[in-house]
Amino acid sequence: MDQIEKANVNNIHLPTEVIPDPGANIVLGHGLDYKTVTDRIGGIVVLPWKNSPKKWLVGAFISFCFVNLLMLAVYLLFTKGVGIWGLNIPVAWGFAIINFVWWIGIGHAGTLISAVLFLVKQDWRTSINRFSEAMTLFAVACAGMFPILHLGRPWLFYWLLPYPNSMWLWPQPRSPLEWDVFAVSTYGTVSLVFWYVGLLPDLASLRDTAPYLWQRKIYAILSLGWRGSAIHWHRYQKAYLLLAGLATPLVLSVHTIVSFDFAVSQLPGWHTTIFPPYFVAGAVYSGFAMVLTLVIPLRAWYNMRDLITLRTIEAAAKLMLGVGLIVAYGYGMEAFFAWYSGDKYESFMYWNRMTGPYGFMYWLLILCNIAIPQLLWSQKVRHNLGLVWTISIVINIGMWLERFEIVVTSLHRDFLPSSWGMYIPTKWDIATYAGTLGFFMLLIFLFVRALPSISIFEVREQVHHDLQHENKPAVEEHA
Amino acid sequence: MAQLFRPSSNTIAKVSIVAVVLLASSTIGVAYMIDRGSWITNVQVAPEQPIAFSHKHHVKDDGIDCRYCHTSVETSHFAGVPPTETCMSCHSQIWNNVTATQPIRDSWASGKSIAWNRVHNLPDYVYFNHSIHVNKGIGCSSCHGNVAEMPLIYKVNTLNMNWCINCHRNPAQYIRPRAEIFNVAYQYPDNQAELGAKLVKEYHVQSLLDCATCHR
Amino acid sequence: MKDHSPSHPNGNMNEHDKTTASALVPLESLLETPHKKVDLAELREKLAAGRGPAFWRTLDEAAESEHLKEYVEQEFPGLSGQIPQGVDRRNLLKVMGASLAMAGAAGCTKLPLESIVPYVRQPENIVPGLPMFYATAITNAGYAKGVLVESHFNRPTKVEGNPDHPASLGSTTIFEQASILNLYDPDRSETVLQRGGLSTWGQFTGAASLEAQSVGSRQGEGLAILTGLTTSPTFISQMNALLAQWPKAKWYTHEPSANPAVRSAAKKIAGRPAYVDYDFSQADVIVSLESDFLNAGPASLKNARQFAAKRGIDNGQTPVRYYAVESSPSVSGSLADHRFSVKSSAIPAMAYQLAKALGVASPDLAGTAPDWLAKVAEDLSSHKSRCLVIPGEYQPESVHLAAYAINAALGNVGTTVRLLESYIPETSSLEDLTSDLNNGHVEMLVIIEANPVYSAPASLNFEAAIRKARLVVRLGQHFDETSRWSHWHVPSVHYLETWTDARAFDGTVTILQPLVEPLYRGKSPHEMLSVLLGKPDATPHDIVKAYWQSTNPNGFDAFWKTSLHNGVVAGTAAAVLNAGGPVTLPALTPLESSEWEVTFQPDPTVGDGSWANNGWLQELPKPQTKTTWDNLIFVRPSDAEKMGLHNGDLLKVTVKDRSVTGPVWVTPNQAQGSVRIFFGYGRTASGRVGNKIGYSAYAIQDASLPYIAPATIAKVPGRYEIANTQATQSMEEREPVRAAEFAEFKEHPNFPTLEEKPVPKELSLYPESQWTYPNHKWGMTIDLNICTGCSACAIACQAENNIAVVGKDQVARGRHMHWIRIDQYYSGNGTLDEPVSYNQPVPCMHCENAPCEVVCPVGATVHSNEGINQMVYNRCVGTRYCSNNCPYKVRRFNFYLYSDWETESLKGMRNPDVTVRSRGVMEKCSYCIQRIQEVKIKAEKEDNRKIVDGEIITACQQACPTQAITFGDLNDPQSKVAQMAALKRNYSLLDDLNNRPRTTYLGNVRNSNEALRGQRGSNREG
Amino acid sequence: MSHAVSTKRYEGLYGALVEFDTPEDLLDACDKAYAEGFRKMDAFAPMPVDGLAEAIGYKKNKVALCVLIGGITGMCFGFGLLQWISQVAYPLNVGGRPLNSWPAFIPITFECMILFSALTSMISMLAMNGLPRPYHALFNVPAFERASVDKFFLLIESQDPKFEPDQTVDFLKTLGGNEVNFVPE
């Protein structure tokens, strides 16, 4: 048996030398054929440990430590109560909701990239859609934690679900929080479905290329016996198209509904009609930022510069810049209407947001979300991956600050001056947030090691497409 | 090593899908059965009592009225638990030397009263008022069942909220003439529909579904 | 699924009530369990570990220790032992119900039932489950305020005012409300101690009677008895008997919060001990010379009621005009039409100048009168016999004399001013005692209740003097500072535990009756005296009854019954004395001039320190400053600016050579060059709650200048965190409080809603509300014109609704739990130094379009068919969205398990009709839904009768001294609340949000003097 | 798909399989085979190839219809549920809003619609494709491993009326593929 397995291992060829980036004009590097892309992408997953970079171990370990921090924080939370956070009256929502919105926002890139860009036939999406879908799932998992954690009595979260109970009581469907329950769970489920459907053919490839029998068995079960029949492919593509078509309005609805948590309320700073589009834009913004934050190191670590080329990264950067401008417009409108509405609460709220105790955060967020990203206008910057990566981090921070501004500054000084207060996060606020970051990263690390982080069959299509345009049969390349 | 599984695996695969669905639904089903079952609700469970007091004997055989012991049922939210004196008023004369009634005499002598175990118990945040129900034509047996047939007292109803709501929704189907309140063997007449409606009007019974009716 | 109880101790809701867990057990044996003595000192240490109400929680944790179990066992005899584990709060009470049903039977009951007379409802025999009300009284500085105490299953749970009592009229101050918590205070001492070691009452009486013999052999020489002020006829007669028996024994009194100048002045005026009573119902113009007449003193509740009536404007009358001259913002001052900040030390001169201006012969003074004084004088003289000048409680004799002289000159004596006979006995003072001690004249010192070691002016150095006595006996509720220096400590009783009697300010007697046997087997002052008199076995009941029997020999039983029933003894009101000769004003001896003066006053919430261990009072935001848990040093903003002081900076105040350091509170309306410090803090042996907070003002008090003294102040490095509940006191153009001049009001009676434009209804997605409220439509109005901000409503609400104490740290984090808060705003006309201040109580508004309800995902807060915004604790999962969306921020959240689920005593104290909230649930004002339901059920049972207006009274409404709060059915046009709501000056808070609040406000109207227009609150130094 | 056909013409033989290197070759092989009159056949590729299904005579694709039905069901379920909860199950006065606050019910209705249709799209696709199917005769052919990597296959099933082992293999050899294999049952 093990000779066979050794043979299998040797049958998978990974390039030994570092492959350079083929530049910003092509989606895939040259010299790739069906077999090599399978080996290159699948190999990362199925080959033994020695073939994966040490960085992986270090990163995974660090993330794991943060997961433990998260568990500690949650343990305290459940035993002592939400009092361990900096919450109070008036500021009854803090980090938990901020992080929830932030994570959900990040969770938007995946579906957007795979669905929307798929519908508008953006070929460069091929190389990052699988990865960003995974990222979406993990982000949604982190996001989904918070609404439950932030409950005063989290063990009763299931009261938000409509099920026949001995109290004969039901959820209250006018509450945006109830809408969230459906929106987030639907989004999670659909993203999972979309992701899994996308994985099916690749799982089959792994089943047929994995060196070890146990691997093959696992992937065989996961791939449900996919064998690439033409008719299957036909139905498959239809289903995938429909899923994309469904995911697109869904992704818009989800953050719209999240924005309703605020927009439906009475609070100056929350009660804002521009929120839905402005939240969606913000979500996409942070989503792309997070994708770039992760993809740039990923392709370097796994020597995949020719699979995820500058073309992709630049396109993503451009898109990010565009969405960033929409977000900027959102801020502008918010400020404008605060003034134009003539509403004393609204205008005070915005003035307080800019000049009040949390003013510095407002200006920091303007810097992060509007000023700095303008650098992306220059192609030089876009081609400097170090810079793009830094900017994407900056945007992630900025988007978090935006949510902080929305949640906290609106609450801490609302209608009656007598009940004004301040919100100062405690170490457990921060620990919980950091913990979910760790959880997210750990999932990412496990993912790249367990599943193909690029859609192999779509890359094959791309290869096929490229070959046709070079009018050369792939075999000769191979020989 | 082309073939990884035996042909049977196809059936297994398809069956397992069905199995998972069935398993999930049956777990939920079981959960519900437990939740509604007597292990949770204590329905039909007669707890151990310091004295083997038989409502059957006292109510049915001796024909003692509920209010003889549960004195404040018409005036207070709390129906009242009889003091030892109430027991002694008879058992100083009859059965005054059998072991069954020894605890009464002990209590009488020592001044330490008898620690009964609660059978009908509501959570702290539920404010049930006996007097208003009794005054509005809801009989004892509507909630407590026919105690005249209970050697040891036990719950016949879950006292779950949906059980309460059921009557609060439509009192007419459970209301009875005030004269029959303490008739634990009361049978609802065939014309309960119109009788109920009539009594509801007569006793000004409202269908109170506000939370604050019971939760304060 | 099973409902999960929010009222489950450890917050883990998943257990359902196993029926077998709890059982019905008798109570009558509660006080008869044998007790194993435990080492209390050790326990104290253990328990003292957790200071502040944190202890209410830390106690649970500590409860693991066997020791503590014993301790609890001792404190609440039986409760911990008799109740099986797992018994829940309400069952505990049912238990008591059961035992009560039993009471008549077994005949062994812990209450002397034969002699207690239910007040409001008098059932043939106690009905288990129904509360009963008993009339009694609470004394403060000797004077009684009549109260009705609600008792559930023999546990006093709530104190209300006694409408028939002249000093209550049905209202209460914060202290009556909070006194219930003192009864259950686990820190009360529970055993007789000799030199700190455990002893027994028997051993004490033995020792005491031996002493008594030797004392008797010397005709009482060397026997000194120190008490607080008292008006108790029985006690006084006992003392007289004792002094008659032992002529050489001496009686001293010590009452830190009672200014002796008041009595000495009255004596000079009347030529005999007297009490000067003021009748505000007659006064059209009031000048207060630093008097807090609406909030302080034995007659404050009567004053408040009369003042509120005179301030009424809705029946076309012209309201009273009230000038306040004071050095520091007072509760009463917040209602003044003109408020003048003047150094306390300048007020005597001011009084003399006013006297002069009104033609009273008074010694010449240097300095000129401020010109507003002339205007005020004019106003007074144009209201002869319909006006009133009130001297400040803590002003020297001269001011009291001057005030009386002015009133006499204005012909007010007989209309607004009466001289009443005083019943405060003439005794020696603490100064005398100190010198007698130091001169070795005192051999045996018996201290009853008073706590001089803590509260004596530092200049006396009493702590040194007390050691000179050979034997010190202390009767006190706590093992406190004084007990530490006593050879014998005997636990004293709470007023709800014993028989005694006391007089109101006007002499009316109330016979105090107990509602429970002494929880800690404490002894009453009567017993202490009778021990000295050689009758150690006499019970308070016998003593008091015997006294009254001697005064009313015939028809005694009827007399006794009715007196107890009514809470007042008929025909005991004091006779009106006719004035003595004309008052001559003595020449003023001004204080040595210094840049700064310091004024001393009892803390607004913990008084002279005797309330320091009361968590409710500690956490009650103090009027004006809204600070909690500390005593502060008030400094005028401009002074603070000059010295670079900010809130929380430390300031060192030095009088003579003594100084204290405390946190600064920059306080508008504080007089320039004057700082105000407060008694009541800096205690070292009050108990876990009150120990080691704040500074002790007594530490710099000088017996010769007790309340106003020249001082030097200096900023010292360091800061101190102050927990206050209202950070912003300016209205920020939101006008939550709407005020007008009386002239404006006459022009626009609807001034509060003048600028308001109607809310465009078509903006809603929904049709006009389809919800009608046919049966009842509960609503509330709050009259800002007469709200003094005294905060009695807040405490009453806390007591009624089982509101938890959260502790300084949590308050500082913005997590206080009061369901009704009193917002205090400063409004601009005037400088930062001299703003006008407004009070605004804010409970839940019960909006018809409640924004909180729409956003709750589980429907834990919804509307009742009577329009009440219900909060269902047991359904709440704690998203806190409702609070975010509440524009009034009246919702409170249990961020931790704030309610104490373990301490047995507190279970006994709680209102069984209100769910005790658990961790993680929202709570808020319910319009006292339990009271509404109780009355509704009652009315329905009484053949579905209509509910009478005023039959349902909310706790806040019931307590309010000025009756500013009205609650009732808006559907009934005859109801008071409907009429209030119909008034033109009625407005709703944040009306433009279209939430349609059911709680509405009545605009504030000030009747200021044309001649002084614009000078209201202007800074005029005397 | 199902191999439970009553009349098995060649016991133990599922069909014959020919391998190609490029989708193009496979495509015209399919056309040829179809022209030859074969009907029971299938083509396999490691990625979707345009027109391949059509080339072997596949016409109707019912996935879309199922999704439509699923979506409508979801929508009705969602809206129905909310209406029932707020008007029938326990009608409550929530902040003075009407019992039928339909605008507030839209979001959940929409989410339910999406959820149901998304699930049906996957389930219907798998069901029609007869997946999961871990065992398949084709996996007996070692070469078929590469069907999911870089090779393209044409299969003529033994069930095809025109299937005669030797001729069919000969025919397949003419298609210019790499190698031809029998597929054992």
PDB file of C-alpha atoms in Angstrom, chain A residues 76-94 96 150-160 163-167 169-178 260-267 270 343-345 348-349 411 413-422 424 426, chain C residues 1-6 11-14 725-728 730-734 736 766 810 813-815 821 823-825 842 849 851 853-859 862 873-881 883-889 891-897 919-922 989-990 992-995:
ATOM      1  CA  LEU A  76     -16.706  34.816  32.849  1.00  0.00           C
ATOM      2  CA  LEU A  77     -19.511  36.387  30.876  1.00  0.00           C
ATOM      3  CA  PHE A  78     -21.822  33.456  31.471  1.00  0.00           C
ATOM      4  CA  THR A  79     -20.979  33.079  35.141  1.00  0.00           C
ATOM      5  CA  LYS A  80     -20.934  36.757  36.118  1.00  0.00           C
ATOM      6  CA  GLY A  81     -23.073  38.562  33.559  1.00  0.00           C
ATOM      7  CA  VAL A  82     -22.722  41.248  30.931  1.00  0.00           C
ATOM      8  CA  GLY A  83     -21.662  43.536  33.737  1.00  0.00           C
ATOM      9  CA  ILE A  84     -18.088  42.495  33.039  1.00  0.00           C
ATOM     10  CA  TRP A  85     -18.357  44.666  29.952  1.00  0.00           C
ATOM     11  CA  GLY A  86     -18.313  48.441  29.971  1.00  0.00           C
ATOM     12  CA  LEU A  87     -22.028  48.643  29.320  1.00  0.00           C
ATOM     13  CA  ASN A  88     -24.381  50.900  31.247  1.00  0.00           C
ATOM     14  CA  ILE A  89     -27.529  52.917  30.857  1.00  0.00           C
ATOM     15  CA  PRO A  90     -27.577  54.857  28.457  1.00  0.00           C
ATOM     16  CA  VAL A  91     -24.923  52.932  26.531  1.00  0.00           C
ATOM     17  CA  ALA A  92     -26.511  49.501  26.723  1.00  0.00           C
ATOM     18  CA  TRP A  93     -24.857  48.273  23.547  1.00  0.00           C
ATOM     19  CA  GLY A  94     -21.117  48.249  23.163  1.00  0.00           C
ATOM     20  CA  ALA A  96     -20.688  43.093  21.261  1.00  0.00           C
ATOM     21  CA  HIS A 150     -24.579  40.079  24.471  1.00  0.00           C
ATOM     22  CA  LEU A 151     -27.897  38.806  25.862  1.00  0.00           C
ATOM     23  CA  GLY A 152     -28.455  39.337  29.528  1.00  0.00           C
ATOM     24  CA  ARG A 153     -29.575  35.723  29.732  1.00  0.00           C
ATOM     25  CA  PRO A 154     -27.797  34.033  26.815  1.00  0.00           C
ATOM     26  CA  TRP A 155     -29.027  30.576  27.769  1.00  0.00           C
ATOM     27  CA  LEU A 156     -32.468  31.685  26.629  1.00  0.00           C
ATOM     28  CA  PHE A 157     -31.407  32.692  23.130  1.00  0.00           C
ATOM     29  CA  TYR A 158     -33.783  30.104  21.674  1.00  0.00           C
ATOM     30  CA  TRP A 159     -36.699  32.216  22.799  1.00  0.00           C
ATOM     31  CA  LEU A 160     -35.977  34.238  19.686  1.00  0.00           C
ATOM     32  CA  TYR A 163     -41.332  27.171  18.235  1.00  0.00           C
ATOM     33  CA  PRO A 164     -44.443  25.957  20.036  1.00  0.00           C
ATOM     34  CA  ASN A 165     -43.691  26.194  23.759  1.00  0.00           C
ATOM     35  CA  SER A 166     -45.516  25.620  27.016  1.00  0.00           C
ATOM     36  CA  MET A 167     -45.824  29.382  27.479  1.00  0.00           C
ATOM     37  CA  LEU A 169     -45.404  32.733  23.526  1.00  0.00           C
ATOM     38  CA  TRP A 170     -43.792  33.658  20.239  1.00  0.00           C
ATOM     39  CA  PRO A 171     -41.102  35.999  19.019  1.00  0.00           C
ATOM     40  CA  GLN A 172     -42.121  39.586  18.375  1.00  0.00           C
ATOM     41  CA  PRO A 173     -41.742  39.989  14.615  1.00  0.00           C
ATOM     42  CA  ARG A 174     -41.708  43.795  14.636  1.00  0.00           C
ATOM     43  CA  SER A 175     -38.291  43.868  16.254  1.00  0.00           C
ATOM     44  CA  PRO A 176     -35.275  44.312  13.990  1.00  0.00           C
ATOM     45  CA  LEU A 177     -33.430  41.940  16.297  1.00  0.00           C
ATOM     46  CA  GLU A 178     -35.926  39.270  15.298  1.00  0.00           C
ATOM     47  CA  PHE A 260     -32.404  48.432  10.550  1.00  0.00           C
ATOM     48  CA  ASP A 261     -31.299  47.570  14.076  1.00  0.00           C
ATOM     49  CA  PHE A 262     -30.309  51.199  14.167  1.00  0.00           C
ATOM     50  CA  ALA A 263     -32.400  52.856  11.488  1.00  0.00           C
ATOM     51  CA  VAL A 264     -35.703  51.599  12.914  1.00  0.00           C
ATOM     52  CA  SER A 265     -34.974  53.057  16.339  1.00  0.00           C
ATOM     53  CA  GLN A 266     -35.723  56.603  17.479  1.00  0.00           C
ATOM     54  CA  LEU A 267     -32.232  57.547  18.466  1.00  0.00           C
ATOM     55  CA  TRP A 270     -29.469  55.776  14.450  1.00  0.00           C
ATOM     56  CA  ASP A 343     -33.445  68.744  13.979  1.00  0.00           C
ATOM     57  CA  LYS A 344     -31.838  69.815  17.225  1.00  0.00           C
ATOM     58  CA  TYR A 345     -31.161  66.299  18.431  1.00  0.00           C
ATOM     59  CA  PHE A 348     -26.314  68.024  18.278  1.00  0.00           C
ATOM     60  CA  MET A 349     -25.587  64.337  17.858  1.00  0.00           C
ATOM     61  CA  LEU A 411     -26.222  56.315  22.636  1.00  0.00           C
ATOM     62  CA  ARG A 413     -25.801  61.489  24.582  1.00  0.00           C
ATOM     63  CA  ASP A 414     -29.334  61.106  23.354  1.00  0.00           C
ATOM     64  CA  PHE A 415     -32.443  63.061  24.227  1.00  0.00           C
ATOM     65  CA  LEU A 416     -32.449  63.960  27.902  1.00  0.00           C
ATOM     66  CA  PRO A 417     -29.178  65.463  29.147  1.00  0.00           C
ATOM     67  CA  SER A 418     -29.922  64.037  32.579  1.00  0.00           C
ATOM     68  CA  SER A 419     -29.282  60.525  31.348  1.00  0.00           C
ATOM     69  CA  TRP A 420     -26.148  61.186  29.377  1.00  0.00           C
ATOM     70  CA  GLY A 421     -23.183  58.955  30.101  1.00  0.00           C
ATOM     71  CA  MET A 422     -19.933  57.541  28.846  1.00  0.00           C
ATOM     72  CA  ILE A 424     -15.449  52.843  28.582  1.00  0.00           C
ATOM     73  CA  THR A 426     -13.288  46.914  29.927  1.00  0.00           C
TER      74      THR A 426
ATOM     75  CA  MET C   1     -40.339  24.354  27.052  1.00  0.00           C
ATOM     76  CA  LYS C   2     -40.624  25.314  30.711  1.00  0.00           C
ATOM     77  CA  ASP C   3     -40.667  29.003  31.577  1.00  0.00           C
ATOM     78  CA  HIS C   4     -37.432  30.032  33.174  1.00  0.00           C
ATOM     79  CA  SER C   5     -37.678  32.009  36.322  1.00  0.00           C
ATOM     80  CA  PRO C   6     -35.810  35.311  36.451  1.00  0.00           C
ATOM     81  CA  GLY C  11     -29.399  33.284  37.694  1.00  0.00           C
ATOM     82  CA  ASN C  12     -29.405  29.818  36.256  1.00  0.00           C
ATOM     83  CA  MET C  13     -32.954  29.646  35.111  1.00  0.00           C
ATOM     84  CA  ASN C  14     -32.977  26.126  33.914  1.00  0.00           C
ATOM     85  CA  THR C 725     -26.076  59.671  38.620  1.00  0.00           C
ATOM     86  CA  GLN C 726     -26.503  62.813  36.542  1.00  0.00           C
ATOM     87  CA  ALA C 727     -23.444  64.106  34.768  1.00  0.00           C
ATOM     88  CA  THR C 728     -25.139  66.863  32.765  1.00  0.00           C
ATOM     89  CA  SER C 730     -27.902  71.848  31.825  1.00  0.00           C
ATOM     90  CA  MET C 731     -30.926  71.396  29.584  1.00  0.00           C
ATOM     91  CA  GLU C 732     -29.071  71.763  26.272  1.00  0.00           C
ATOM     92  CA  GLU C 733     -32.016  73.522  24.597  1.00  0.00           C
ATOM     93  CA  ARG C 734     -34.217  70.484  25.118  1.00  0.00           C
ATOM     94  CA  PRO C 736     -37.418  68.946  29.618  1.00  0.00           C
ATOM     95  CA  TYR C 766     -49.387  52.499  10.142  1.00  0.00           C
ATOM     96  CA  GLN C 810     -21.773  50.169  39.814  1.00  0.00           C
ATOM     97  CA  ARG C 813     -20.484  52.941  35.937  1.00  0.00           C
ATOM     98  CA  GLY C 814     -23.970  54.288  35.320  1.00  0.00           C
ATOM     99  CA  ARG C 815     -25.866  51.247  36.534  1.00  0.00           C
ATOM    100  CA  ARG C 821     -35.088  59.394  39.253  1.00  0.00           C
ATOM    101  CA  ASP C 823     -33.444  65.001  37.375  1.00  0.00           C
ATOM    102  CA  GLN C 824     -31.997  68.281  38.540  1.00  0.00           C
ATOM    103  CA  TYR C 825     -31.369  70.989  35.964  1.00  0.00           C
ATOM    104  CA  VAL C 842     -38.779  60.895  35.758  1.00  0.00           C
ATOM    105  CA  ASN C 849     -46.695  54.362  21.137  1.00  0.00           C
ATOM    106  CA  PRO C 851     -40.728  52.730  21.332  1.00  0.00           C
ATOM    107  CA  GLU C 853     -41.968  47.580  22.950  1.00  0.00           C
ATOM    108  CA  VAL C 854     -41.551  47.559  19.200  1.00  0.00           C
ATOM    109  CA  VAL C 855     -37.905  46.589  19.377  1.00  0.00           C
ATOM    110  CA  CYS C 856     -38.145  43.737  21.885  1.00  0.00           C
ATOM    111  CA  PRO C 857     -37.628  40.503  19.957  1.00  0.00           C
ATOM    112  CA  VAL C 858     -39.386  38.315  22.520  1.00  0.00           C
ATOM    113  CA  GLY C 859     -42.289  40.568  23.453  1.00  0.00           C
ATOM    114  CA  VAL C 862     -45.921  45.016  25.721  1.00  0.00           C
ATOM    115  CA  TYR C 873     -39.060  40.038  33.789  1.00  0.00           C
ATOM    116  CA  ASN C 874     -39.462  36.327  33.294  1.00  0.00           C
ATOM    117  CA  ARG C 875     -39.774  36.722  29.534  1.00  0.00           C
ATOM    118  CA  CYS C 876     -36.866  39.153  29.189  1.00  0.00           C
ATOM    119  CA  VAL C 877     -33.717  37.770  27.609  1.00  0.00           C
ATOM    120  CA  GLY C 878     -31.814  40.995  28.085  1.00  0.00           C
ATOM    121  CA  THR C 879     -31.085  42.442  24.652  1.00  0.00           C
ATOM    122  CA  ARG C 880     -31.281  45.932  26.230  1.00  0.00           C
ATOM    123  CA  TYR C 881     -32.605  47.212  22.916  1.00  0.00           C
ATOM    124  CA  SER C 883     -33.421  50.823  26.875  1.00  0.00           C
ATOM    125  CA  ASN C 884     -31.519  52.071  23.842  1.00  0.00           C
ATOM    126  CA  ASN C 885     -34.747  53.014  22.170  1.00  0.00           C
ATOM    127  CA  CYS C 886     -36.252  54.659  25.230  1.00  0.00           C
ATOM    128  CA  PRO C 887     -35.793  58.400  24.795  1.00  0.00           C
ATOM    129  CA  TYR C 888     -36.308  58.926  28.522  1.00  0.00           C
ATOM    130  CA  LYS C 889     -33.805  56.268  29.582  1.00  0.00           C
ATOM    131  CA  ARG C 891     -35.234  51.465  32.015  1.00  0.00           C
ATOM    132  CA  ARG C 892     -32.797  49.777  34.378  1.00  0.00           C
ATOM    133  CA  PHE C 893     -30.846  46.624  33.697  1.00  0.00           C
ATOM    134  CA  ASN C 894     -29.505  43.934  36.015  1.00  0.00           C
ATOM    135  CA  PHE C 895     -25.984  43.805  34.657  1.00  0.00           C
ATOM    136  CA  TYR C 896     -25.092  41.425  37.479  1.00  0.00           C
ATOM    137  CA  LEU C 897     -27.153  39.503  39.981  1.00  0.00           C
ATOM    138  CA  ARG C 919     -29.423  38.854  36.568  1.00  0.00           C
ATOM    139  CA  GLY C 920     -29.728  39.851  32.950  1.00  0.00           C
ATOM    140  CA  VAL C 921     -33.258  41.219  32.899  1.00  0.00           C
ATOM    141  CA  MET C 922     -34.562  44.708  32.288  1.00  0.00           C
ATOM    142  CA  LEU C 989     -41.749  65.145  27.739  1.00  0.00           C
ATOM    143  CA  LEU C 990     -40.226  64.982  24.226  1.00  0.00           C
ATOM    144  CA  ASP C 992     -42.367  65.774  19.235  1.00  0.00           C
ATOM    145  CA  LEU C 993     -41.378  62.105  19.161  1.00  0.00           C
ATOM    146  CA  ASN C 994     -45.073  61.161  19.096  1.00  0.00           C
ATOM    147  CA  ASN C 995     -44.632  58.515  21.768  1.00  0.00           C
TER     148      ASN C 995
END
